[in-house]
């Protein structure tokens, strides 16, 4: 069997000791709170969606709806693979086990790009929404949020689930308030949602084309991307064979509603297409109400961004922890990244995620957006490919949640995501492709020659259980 199709064996212990395991301490409620917080609907609405308004105008809601529909298929894949292979490694553990080590390594690289870039992208939005209270440069505010999130990420996961739950309530309230105000001050009817118009440079309007929507789907997929956090937490979810699927699907449903409804309201309630393209949602809220309400919403969004930072640092540190346990690196690095702290969190991995994340806040934002969009799409593509192998051999008889309409769902996703990639900016494709090429060389020159002792994906034995 070749490296691209053979499943890796379970890893042997690092340095002769039994691999350290994460503590199972949360159920569906806690897992959903954490995954919803990683989607962070309010901060996504206020930080990411304005870029879509600028390029897609009144078809922004349609683009997000199409992206969410695609994400249902992706959620089916994640739910089946996440219950079949409940590992903190998430995508890479699933793909490595089903489609081979090289495919798993490439997914790991793409997921690492996403988990390292998304937190600072969101964190830099804090400055805009602290403006009613204090003026702070965006990179400085983003860096501070990342460092605060790193400190919180060192705490017990159960405590973090409830901390983030409180913040989540505030951001849902903010999103609901935006939706109510937007609908109450509608300037145009529902028909505007399918008109496909955007403000043109220099005045006037221009039509939004189908190709523009396809290009925008990479960012639209990013809008609800955090629902996959559940598979990263599968080693800490109680009864993962049942709860991973429930958490993934429940999170996607709630997050889509919380984001899409306000987007529709903003599209209908914006004063004109120029204001919609400008994407200054804080000013819109103030115009629809008053400065006090505008300040309240802005501060809720700022808290939501902090919340997102905490959850993303938690998620990302688990990815590094799992990669070390699965021997992706030289032994001293593996030993460091696999260390658990007093509260059961991988503290070295948490610091490595948080501190560079603070530094990335000083990188060009457009570059970060582009690489993230390509990486998310490529990662989903490889997960869909792995889903085609989920019922092969012993995996077909294993206890796991099973998606409907298999194999049609993964086949359609593969075709759609491949086409979406062809419509992305050349620079973003080259940057992401260059990083992937370097990572492939690392696999070919270091991991593959040591395939008996490196890149050995392990699945916790207590992850095996009945499916309800």
XYZ file of C-alpha atoms in Angstrom:
468
model
C 0.000 0.000 0.000
C 1.242 3.509 -0.786
C 1.744 6.434 1.554
C -1.187 8.261 0.023
C -3.763 5.585 0.733
C -2.533 3.554 3.686
C -3.802 4.277 7.184
C -1.087 4.964 9.754
C -0.695 2.756 12.777
C -1.464 3.906 16.297
C 1.408 5.805 17.803
C 3.732 4.327 20.334
C 4.446 6.290 23.488
C 6.671 9.344 23.402
C 9.961 8.645 25.174
C 8.654 5.277 26.368
C 5.880 6.704 28.527
C 2.180 6.327 27.896
C 0.805 9.202 25.776
C -0.851 11.863 27.886
C -4.602 12.114 27.450
C -6.842 15.132 27.647
C -9.560 15.020 30.328
C -13.156 14.334 29.278
C -15.061 17.042 31.129
C -17.705 18.582 28.876
C -20.994 17.507 27.321
C -23.081 18.771 24.413
C -24.014 22.056 26.141
C -20.435 22.959 27.031
C -19.155 21.781 23.657
C -21.796 23.796 21.812
C -20.984 26.912 23.837
C -17.310 26.538 22.959
C -17.912 25.827 19.274
C -20.453 28.644 18.919
C -17.950 30.956 20.544
C -15.352 29.858 18.011
C -17.740 30.705 15.179
C -18.248 33.934 17.186
C -21.297 35.102 15.230
C -21.232 38.755 16.305
C -17.549 39.351 15.631
C -17.846 37.527 12.298
C -20.850 39.688 11.449
C -19.053 42.922 12.324
C -15.493 42.080 11.223
C -15.669 39.641 8.284
C -19.075 40.287 6.670
C -18.358 43.987 5.858
C -15.709 42.818 3.349
C -18.394 40.757 1.612
C -20.754 43.752 1.551
C -18.040 45.766 -0.208
C -17.678 43.243 -3.023
C -21.083 41.567 -3.259
C -23.525 44.242 -2.115
C -27.103 42.969 -1.912
C -26.013 39.436 -2.816
C -23.995 39.068 0.384
C -26.837 37.258 2.148
C -27.304 34.945 -0.846
C -23.582 34.125 -0.895
C -23.553 33.347 2.838
C -26.694 31.220 2.411
C -25.010 29.200 -0.371
C -21.883 28.837 1.764
C -23.997 27.660 4.714
C -25.743 25.122 2.482
C -22.354 23.748 1.448
C -21.375 23.674 5.117
C -24.282 21.317 5.838
C -22.556 18.751 3.640
C -19.229 19.569 5.279
C -20.847 19.163 8.716
C -22.103 15.726 7.671
C -18.520 14.758 6.763
C -17.117 16.150 10.011
C -19.828 14.431 12.065
C -19.202 11.011 10.538
C -15.414 11.246 10.561
C -15.290 12.933 13.984
C -17.294 10.149 15.625
C -15.371 7.473 13.744
C -12.001 8.999 14.727
C -12.420 11.099 17.926
C -8.991 12.733 18.174
C -7.853 16.217 19.217
C -6.000 16.266 15.913
C -9.294 17.007 14.200
C -9.063 17.055 10.416
C -5.555 15.679 10.172
C -6.307 12.681 12.385
C -9.433 11.893 10.375
C -7.777 12.270 6.975
C -4.550 10.483 7.971
C -6.452 7.463 9.230
C -8.702 7.203 6.183
C -6.733 8.625 3.227
C -3.100 8.179 4.268
C -0.258 10.013 5.955
C 0.599 12.461 3.194
C -3.021 13.587 2.792
C -3.276 13.937 6.567
C -0.089 15.971 6.707
C -1.351 18.373 4.029
C -4.618 18.826 5.943
C -2.613 19.469 9.093
C -0.643 22.215 7.348
C -3.817 23.875 6.052
C -5.548 23.600 9.407
C -2.454 25.039 11.088
C -2.555 27.998 8.707
C -6.224 28.551 9.541
C -5.870 28.189 13.292
C -2.831 30.480 13.395
C -4.272 33.213 11.136
C -7.966 33.437 12.045
C -7.555 34.513 15.703
C -5.430 37.607 14.930
C -7.706 38.486 11.980
C -10.692 38.573 14.327
C -8.732 40.124 17.204
C -7.713 43.171 15.164
C -11.386 44.078 14.808
C -11.478 44.919 18.521
C -10.096 48.410 17.944
C -13.040 49.505 15.783
C -15.564 48.546 18.433
C -13.651 49.996 21.371
C -13.561 53.341 19.534
C -16.648 54.751 21.338
C -14.684 54.387 24.591
C -10.990 54.548 23.701
C -8.861 54.864 20.546
C -6.354 52.013 20.148
C -4.405 51.067 16.990
C -5.791 47.845 15.513
C -2.525 45.822 15.744
C -2.030 46.838 19.387
C -5.608 45.975 20.335
C -5.382 42.664 18.465
C -2.100 41.753 20.127
C -3.515 42.501 23.568
C -6.572 40.349 22.888
C -4.369 37.459 21.771
C -2.245 37.634 24.917
C -5.351 37.805 27.134
C -6.817 34.808 25.272
C -3.566 32.909 25.812
C -3.749 33.430 29.574
C -7.383 32.278 29.623
C -6.480 29.266 27.492
C -4.219 27.970 30.259
C -7.228 27.501 32.562
C -9.486 24.471 33.024
C -11.636 23.794 29.950
C -14.882 23.415 31.935
C -14.396 26.896 33.418
C -13.665 28.314 29.977
C -16.878 26.783 28.606
C -18.959 28.818 31.020
C -16.866 31.981 30.683
C -17.312 31.871 26.945
C -20.990 31.027 27.418
C -21.581 34.331 29.212
C -19.796 36.250 26.463
C -21.757 34.308 23.854
C -25.066 35.488 25.303
C -23.921 39.108 24.950
C -22.924 38.706 21.317
C -26.172 36.960 20.406
C -28.058 39.839 22.042
C -26.017 42.298 19.960
C -26.701 40.386 16.732
C -30.424 40.190 17.558
C -30.534 43.926 18.254
C -28.921 44.649 14.882
C -31.503 42.412 13.179
C -34.456 44.110 14.913
C -33.188 47.611 14.119
C -32.397 46.730 10.517
C -35.822 45.267 9.824
C -37.515 48.179 11.641
C -35.734 50.706 9.390
C -36.040 48.846 6.075
C -35.263 51.008 3.041
C -35.942 48.271 0.489
C -37.992 45.102 0.174
C -37.033 41.442 0.229
C -36.601 41.567 -3.550
C -33.385 43.538 -3.046
C -31.756 40.346 -1.758
C -31.837 38.859 -5.257
C -31.177 42.039 -7.257
C -27.409 41.603 -7.219
C -26.341 45.253 -7.001
C -23.254 46.821 -5.422
C -22.010 50.396 -5.179
C -19.544 51.169 -7.958
C -16.331 53.110 -7.479
C -16.881 56.738 -8.419
C -20.632 56.567 -7.805
C -23.571 54.684 -9.229
C -24.186 50.940 -9.064
C -22.945 47.866 -10.841
C -24.277 44.322 -11.190
C -22.933 41.442 -9.135
C -22.086 38.444 -11.330
C -22.302 34.746 -10.578
C -18.496 34.483 -10.807
C -18.173 37.155 -8.118
C -20.402 35.045 -5.875
C -18.293 31.935 -6.524
C -15.134 33.866 -5.675
C -16.770 35.165 -2.502
C -17.696 31.669 -1.376
C -14.211 31.111 0.065
C -14.839 33.902 2.586
C -18.475 32.817 3.016
C -17.227 29.376 4.064
C -14.935 31.099 6.542
C -17.955 32.917 8.074
C -19.298 29.740 9.719
C -16.021 27.795 9.746
C -15.800 27.441 13.546
C -18.420 24.662 13.726
C -15.586 22.185 13.135
C -14.166 23.022 16.581
C -16.181 20.118 17.977
C -13.838 17.575 16.383
C -10.829 19.257 18.021
C -12.568 18.856 21.364
C -13.554 15.231 20.744
C -11.010 13.961 23.294
C -12.593 16.195 25.931
C -16.250 15.586 25.061
C -18.086 12.972 27.093
C -19.296 10.086 24.898
C -17.766 11.470 21.682
C -19.427 8.852 19.462
C -22.722 10.577 20.154
C -21.852 14.126 21.188
C -19.423 15.133 18.426
C -22.112 14.871 15.735
C -24.711 16.608 17.897
C -22.357 19.461 18.677
C -21.217 19.950 15.064
C -24.736 20.020 13.588
C -26.280 22.078 16.393
C -23.514 24.664 16.191
C -23.833 25.071 12.425
C -27.607 25.517 12.658
C -27.473 28.159 15.384
C -24.512 30.061 13.973
C -26.037 30.259 10.488
C -29.235 31.753 11.898
C -27.406 34.214 14.155
C -25.282 35.484 11.244
C -27.636 35.274 8.260
C -30.703 36.963 9.784
C -28.822 40.179 10.732
C -27.128 40.212 7.296
C -30.555 40.205 5.652
C -31.725 42.961 8.013
C -28.647 45.106 7.295
C -29.093 44.659 3.543
C -32.706 45.806 3.775
C -32.080 48.582 6.298
C -28.918 50.258 5.013
C -29.592 53.858 3.855
C -28.106 53.202 0.402
C -25.717 50.921 -1.449
C -22.762 53.184 -0.672
C -23.387 52.798 3.068
C -23.777 49.029 2.621
C -20.467 48.773 0.748
C -18.710 50.922 3.355
C -19.621 48.287 5.949
C -19.619 50.659 8.932
C -22.167 48.653 10.878
C -21.574 50.553 14.111
C -22.576 53.816 12.463
C -25.672 52.161 10.976
C -26.778 50.945 14.407
C -26.257 54.417 15.870
C -28.260 55.989 13.028
C -31.081 53.491 13.541
C -31.196 54.139 17.295
C -28.906 56.443 19.289
C -25.312 56.693 20.453
C -25.960 54.756 23.679
C -27.318 51.737 21.796
C -24.489 52.003 19.287
C -21.931 51.991 22.110
C -23.620 48.996 23.782
C -23.518 46.975 20.561
C -19.903 47.964 19.897
C -18.806 46.868 23.375
C -20.708 43.582 23.003
C -18.836 42.945 19.768
C -15.509 43.771 21.460
C -16.305 41.205 24.173
C -17.310 38.717 21.493
C -13.910 39.109 19.857
C -12.155 38.455 23.169
C -14.404 35.429 23.570
C -13.468 34.184 20.105
C -9.795 34.619 20.884
C -10.090 32.474 24.015
C -11.876 29.652 22.232
C -9.604 29.722 19.201
C -6.483 29.548 21.345
C -8.021 26.549 23.157
C -8.822 24.884 19.836
C -5.472 25.587 18.239
C -3.387 24.428 21.172
C -5.166 21.058 20.995
C -4.089 20.703 17.373
C -0.429 21.248 18.282
C -0.760 18.963 21.316
C -2.127 16.162 19.145
C 0.562 16.656 16.479
C 3.266 16.279 19.129
C 1.655 13.193 20.605
C 1.535 11.798 17.070
C 5.244 12.580 16.616
C 5.118 15.160 13.860
C 8.295 16.884 15.039
C 11.798 16.118 16.342
C 11.595 14.502 19.784
C 12.482 17.580 21.932
C 9.669 19.519 20.245
C 7.223 16.627 20.668
C 8.038 16.327 24.365
C 7.523 20.057 24.935
C 4.269 20.368 23.024
C 2.725 17.305 24.707
C 3.176 18.645 28.260
C -0.033 19.239 30.207
C -0.269 21.938 32.854
C -1.910 22.086 36.274
C -5.408 22.497 34.824
C -5.020 19.737 32.241
C -4.376 22.104 29.332
C -1.365 21.765 26.985
C 0.419 24.866 28.273
C 3.451 24.913 25.962
C 1.246 24.475 22.889
C -1.051 27.224 24.180
C 1.838 29.677 24.501
C 3.173 28.789 21.052
C -0.242 29.504 19.530
C -0.948 32.714 21.435
C 2.329 34.612 21.269
C 2.923 34.280 17.484
C -0.772 35.092 17.055
C -0.154 38.420 18.738
C 2.731 39.069 16.325
C 0.531 38.258 13.286
C -1.694 41.192 14.228
C 0.951 43.395 12.584
C 0.722 41.606 9.184
C -1.306 42.959 6.226
C -4.958 42.034 6.789
C -5.843 41.389 3.120
C -3.049 38.820 2.865
C -4.304 37.021 5.960
C -7.864 36.935 4.588
C -6.766 35.516 1.235
C -4.585 32.738 2.646
C -7.302 31.800 5.134
C -9.976 31.521 2.445
C -7.813 29.260 0.264
C -6.745 27.141 3.253
C -10.303 26.611 4.524
C -11.516 25.590 1.068
C -8.570 23.231 0.537
C -9.037 21.698 3.976
C -12.731 21.047 3.356
C -11.841 19.517 -0.010
C -9.467 16.991 1.578
C -11.948 16.163 4.367
C -14.587 15.435 1.700
C -12.109 13.141 -0.086
C -11.435 11.295 3.183
C -15.194 10.874 3.682
C -15.271 8.703 0.564
C -13.099 6.151 2.450
C -15.061 6.240 5.730
C -16.972 3.042 4.943
C -14.081 1.039 3.565
C -13.041 -2.154 5.332
C -13.267 -2.165 9.130
C -14.309 1.489 9.214
C -17.600 0.573 7.587
C -18.451 -1.698 10.525
C -17.272 0.631 13.292
C -19.690 2.430 15.600
C -20.113 5.992 14.282
C -22.724 8.538 13.221
C -23.393 8.066 9.494
C -24.290 10.851 7.077
C -27.292 10.587 4.756
C -26.828 10.521 0.959
C -23.314 9.059 1.087
C -21.294 9.085 -1.206
C -23.188 11.778 -3.138
C -22.552 14.458 -0.487
C -18.716 14.217 -0.452
C -18.562 13.867 -4.257
C -20.564 17.076 -4.780
C -18.429 18.887 -2.195
C -15.214 17.804 -3.921
C -16.373 19.179 -7.265
C -17.653 22.457 -5.805
C -14.599 23.184 -3.654
C -12.198 22.375 -6.484
C -14.021 24.889 -8.675
C -14.062 27.528 -5.920
C -10.274 27.233 -5.621
C -9.867 27.975 -9.331
C -11.635 31.312 -8.822
C -9.366 32.643 -6.058
C -6.697 35.337 -6.410
C -3.436 34.077 -7.894
C -1.362 35.644 -5.118
C -3.360 33.863 -2.412
C -3.057 30.544 -4.242
C 0.706 30.992 -4.676
C 1.277 31.916 -1.018
C -0.753 28.996 0.277
C 0.714 26.658 -2.336
C 4.259 27.721 -1.455
C 3.723 26.988 2.234
C 2.156 23.647 1.345
C 5.116 22.801 -0.930
C 7.614 23.481 1.868
C 5.560 21.326 4.214
C 5.497 18.541 1.623
C 9.301 18.645 1.466
C 9.417 18.306 5.265
C 7.189 15.243 4.991
C 9.257 13.748 2.163
C 12.681 14.417 3.723
C 11.943 13.953 7.448
C 8.612 12.240 8.155
C 8.429 9.666 5.375
C 11.943 8.192 5.901
C 10.996 7.779 9.590
C 7.492 6.416 9.014
C 7.896 3.784 11.743
C 8.563 6.409 14.417
C 7.067 9.686 13.088
C 3.611 10.922 12.122
C 1.773 8.072 13.822
C -1.790 9.171 14.442
C -3.266 7.823 17.679
C -6.906 7.575 18.721
C -7.723 7.423 22.461
C -9.136 4.033 23.466
C -11.872 5.668 25.564
C -13.135 7.336 22.406
C -14.744 4.037 21.485
C -18.326 3.862 22.642
C -21.905 3.317 21.571
C -23.636 5.607 19.136
C -27.044 6.850 20.183
